[in-house]
JSON list of C-alpha atoms in Angstrom, two decimals:
[
{"chain": "A", "resi": 1160, "resn": "MET", "atom": "CA", "xyz": [-24.73, -154.10, -101.82]},
{"chain": "A", "resi": 1161, "resn": "PHE", "atom": "CA", "xyz": [-26.39, -157.05, -103.51]},
{"chain": "A", "resi": 1162, "resn": "LYS", "atom": "CA", "xyz": [-24.57, -160.16, -104.67]},
{"chain": "A", "resi": 1163, "resn": "LEU", "atom": "CA", "xyz": [-25.70, -161.94, -107.81]},
{"chain": "A", "resi": 1164, "resn": "TYR", "atom": "CA", "xyz": [-24.52, -165.52, -108.03]},
{"chain": "A", "resi": 1165, "resn": "TYR", "atom": "CA", "xyz": [-24.45, -166.14, -111.76]},
{"chain": "A", "resi": 1166, "resn": "TYR", "atom": "CA", "xyz": [-23.19, -168.19, -114.67]},
{"chain": "A", "resi": 1167, "resn": "PRO", "atom": "CA", "xyz": [-22.52, -166.42, -118.01]},
{"chain": "A", "resi": 1168, "resn": "ASN", "atom": "CA", "xyz": [-25.09, -166.68, -120.81]},
{"chain": "A", "resi": 1169, "resn": "ASN", "atom": "CA", "xyz": [-27.50, -168.48, -118.54]},
{"chain": "A", "resi": 1170, "resn": "ALA", "atom": "CA", "xyz": [-30.75, -167.59, -116.75]},
{"chain": "A", "resi": 1171, "resn": "SER", "atom": "CA", "xyz": [-28.76, -165.06, -114.74]},
{"chain": "A", "resi": 1172, "resn": "LEU", "atom": "CA", "xyz": [-28.26, -162.80, -117.76]},
{"chain": "A", "resi": 1173, "resn": "ALA", "atom": "CA", "xyz": [-31.66, -161.12, -117.37]},
{"chain": "A", "resi": 1174, "resn": "PRO", "atom": "CA", "xyz": [-31.34, -160.23, -113.66]},
{"chain": "A", "resi": 1175, "resn": "HIS", "atom": "CA", "xyz": [-27.77, -159.05, -114.31]},
{"chain": "A", "resi": 1176, "resn": "PHE", "atom": "CA", "xyz": [-29.06, -156.73, -117.04]},
{"chain": "A", "resi": 1177, "resn": "LEU", "atom": "CA", "xyz": [-31.88, -155.52, -114.81]},
{"chain": "A", "resi": 1178, "resn": "LEU", "atom": "CA", "xyz": [-29.55, -154.76, -111.87]},
{"chain": "A", "resi": 1179, "resn": "HIS", "atom": "CA", "xyz": [-27.30, -152.84, -114.24]},
{"chain": "A", "resi": 1180, "resn": "HIS", "atom": "CA", "xyz": [-30.26, -150.99, -115.76]},
{"chain": "A", "resi": 1181, "resn": "VAL", "atom": "CA", "xyz": [-31.55, -149.76, -112.39]},
{"chain": "A", "resi": 1182, "resn": "GLN", "atom": "CA", "xyz": [-27.99, -148.83, -111.39]},
{"chain": "A", "resi": 1183, "resn": "ALA", "atom": "CA", "xyz": [-28.10, -151.04, -108.30]},
{"chain": "A", "resi": 1184, "resn": "ASP", "atom": "CA", "xyz": [-24.98, -151.53, -106.24]},
{"chain": "A", "resi": 1185, "resn": "TYR", "atom": "CA", "xyz": [-24.14, -155.19, -106.85]},
{"chain": "A", "resi": 1186, "resn": "GLU", "atom": "CA", "xyz": [-21.31, -157.68, -107.11]},
{"chain": "A", "resi": 1187, "resn": "LEU", "atom": "CA", "xyz": [-21.15, -160.63, -109.49]},
{"chain": "A", "resi": 1188, "resn": "LEU", "atom": "CA", "xyz": [-20.05, -163.96, -108.08]},
{"chain": "A", "resi": 1189, "resn": "LEU", "atom": "CA", "xyz": [-19.41, -166.76, -110.56]},
{"chain": "A", "resi": 1190, "resn": "VAL", "atom": "CA", "xyz": [-21.00, -170.14, -109.93]},
{"chain": "A", "resi": 1191, "resn": "ASP", "atom": "CA", "xyz": [-18.99, -172.32, -112.30]},
{"chain": "A", "resi": 1192, "resn": "LYS", "atom": "CA", "xyz": [-21.22, -175.01, -113.79]},
{"chain": "A", "resi": 1193, "resn": "LYS", "atom": "CA", "xyz": [-18.19, -176.56, -115.50]},
{"chain": "A", "resi": 1194, "resn": "THR", "atom": "CA", "xyz": [-16.85, -177.58, -112.09]},
{"chain": "A", "resi": 1195, "resn": "ASN", "atom": "CA", "xyz": [-20.34, -178.30, -110.69]},
{"chain": "A", "resi": 1196, "resn": "SER", "atom": "CA", "xyz": [-20.03, -175.43, -108.18]},
{"chain": "A", "resi": 1197, "resn": "GLN", "atom": "CA", "xyz": [-23.81, -175.14, -107.95]},
{"chain": "A", "resi": 1198, "resn": "ASN", "atom": "CA", "xyz": [-23.80, -178.43, -106.03]},
{"chain": "A", "resi": 1199, "resn": "SER", "atom": "CA", "xyz": [-21.01, -177.48, -103.62]},
{"chain": "A", "resi": 1200, "resn": "PRO", "atom": "CA", "xyz": [-21.91, -177.44, -99.91]},
{"chain": "A", "resi": 1201, "resn": "GLY", "atom": "CA", "xyz": [-21.29, -173.68, -99.75]},
{"chain": "A", "resi": 1202, "resn": "TYR", "atom": "CA", "xyz": [-23.64, -172.85, -102.61]},
{"chain": "A", "resi": 1203, "resn": "LEU", "atom": "CA", "xyz": [-26.28, -175.30, -101.46]},
{"chain": "A", "resi": 1204, "resn": "LYS", "atom": "CA", "xyz": [-26.42, -173.40, -98.15]},
{"chain": "A", "resi": 1205, "resn": "LEU", "atom": "CA", "xyz": [-27.46, -170.32, -100.15]},
{"chain": "A", "resi": 1206, "resn": "ASN", "atom": "CA", "xyz": [-29.76, -172.14, -102.53]},
{"chain": "A", "resi": 1207, "resn": "PRO", "atom": "CA", "xyz": [-30.66, -175.74, -101.58]},
{"chain": "A", "resi": 1208, "resn": "ALA", "atom": "CA", "xyz": [-32.02, -176.39, -105.07]},
{"chain": "A", "resi": 1209, "resn": "GLY", "atom": "CA", "xyz": [-28.63, -175.55, -106.58]},
{"chain": "A", "resi": 1210, "resn": "SER", "atom": "CA", "xyz": [-30.25, -173.34, -109.19]},
{"chain": "A", "resi": 1211, "resn": "ILE", "atom": "CA", "xyz": [-28.61, -170.32, -110.74]},
{"chain": "A", "resi": 1212, "resn": "PRO", "atom": "CA", "xyz": [-29.06, -167.35, -110.31]},
{"chain": "A", "resi": 1213, "resn": "THR", "atom": "CA", "xyz": [-29.34, -166.46, -106.64]},
{"chain": "A", "resi": 1214, "resn": "LEU", "atom": "CA", "xyz": [-29.54, -162.87, -105.45]},
{"chain": "A", "resi": 1215, "resn": "SER", "atom": "CA", "xyz": [-28.19, -162.09, -101.98]},
{"chain": "A", "resi": 1216, "resn": "LEU", "atom": "CA", "xyz": [-30.00, -159.17, -100.35]},
{"chain": "A", "resi": 1217, "resn": "MET", "atom": "CA", "xyz": [-28.33, -159.43, -96.94]},
{"chain": "A", "resi": 1218, "resn": "ALA", "atom": "CA", "xyz": [-26.07, -161.87, -95.14]},
{"chain": "A", "resi": 1219, "resn": "SER", "atom": "CA", "xyz": [-28.89, -164.36, -94.59]},
{"chain": "A", "resi": 1220, "resn": "LEU", "atom": "CA", "xyz": [-31.60, -163.35, -97.09]},
{"chain": "A", "resi": 1221, "resn": "PHE", "atom": "CA", "xyz": [-31.50, -164.78, -100.60]},
{"chain": "A", "resi": 1222, "resn": "LEU", "atom": "CA", "xyz": [-33.89, -164.72, -103.57]},
{"chain": "A", "resi": 1223, "resn": "LYS", "atom": "CA", "xyz": [-33.70, -168.04, -105.36]},
{"chain": "A", "resi": 1224, "resn": "VAL", "atom": "CA", "xyz": [-36.56, -167.94, -107.84]},
{"chain": "A", "resi": 1225, "resn": "LEU", "atom": "CA", "xyz": [-35.94, -165.91, -110.98]},
{"chain": "A", "resi": 1226, "resn": "GLN", "atom": "CA", "xyz": [-39.36, -164.26, -110.94]},
{"chain": "A", "resi": 1227, "resn": "SER", "atom": "CA", "xyz": [-38.86, -163.02, -107.37]},
{"chain": "A", "resi": 1228, "resn": "VAL", "atom": "CA", "xyz": [-35.52, -161.49, -108.42]},
{"chain": "A", "resi": 1229, "resn": "PHE", "atom": "CA", "xyz": [-37.29, -159.57, -111.21]},
{"chain": "A", "resi": 1230, "resn": "ILE", "atom": "CA", "xyz": [-40.03, -158.33, -108.90]},
{"chain": "A", "resi": 1231, "resn": "PHE", "atom": "CA", "xyz": [-37.56, -157.21, -106.23]},
{"chain": "A", "resi": 1232, "resn": "VAL", "atom": "CA", "xyz": [-35.29, -155.36, -108.65]},
{"chain": "A", "resi": 1233, "resn": "SER", "atom": "CA", "xyz": [-38.29, -153.72, -110.32]},
{"chain": "A", "resi": 1234, "resn": "CYS", "atom": "CA", "xyz": [-39.40, -152.46, -106.90]},
{"chain": "A", "resi": 1235, "resn": "ILE", "atom": "CA", "xyz": [-35.94, -150.91, -106.42]},
{"chain": "A", "resi": 1236, "resn": "GLN", "atom": "CA", "xyz": [-36.44, -149.03, -109.69]},
{"chain": "A", "resi": 1237, "resn": "SER", "atom": "CA", "xyz": [-39.86, -147.75, -108.69]},
{"chain": "A", "resi": 1238, "resn": "MET", "atom": "CA", "xyz": [-38.50, -146.39, -105.38]},
{"chain": "A", "resi": 1239, "resn": "ASN", "atom": "CA", "xyz": [-35.75, -144.37, -107.13]}
]
């Protein structure tokens, strides 16, 4: 199962749509910009830049650049 760290109506909307479209098994985890959660020590361990979105592939493998998220999810679609 993938985990998409997101904030509503933000850059994470497109990868969220794409994950849904390819019927991937994923979980949404809110990164609340209103409380500056993207700069919390826990989130910065996942994504040192503090950018949103981040896609977790495994316990220690994360995609942090939006374009890489698109490419990865598109590859999932082509394998199905």
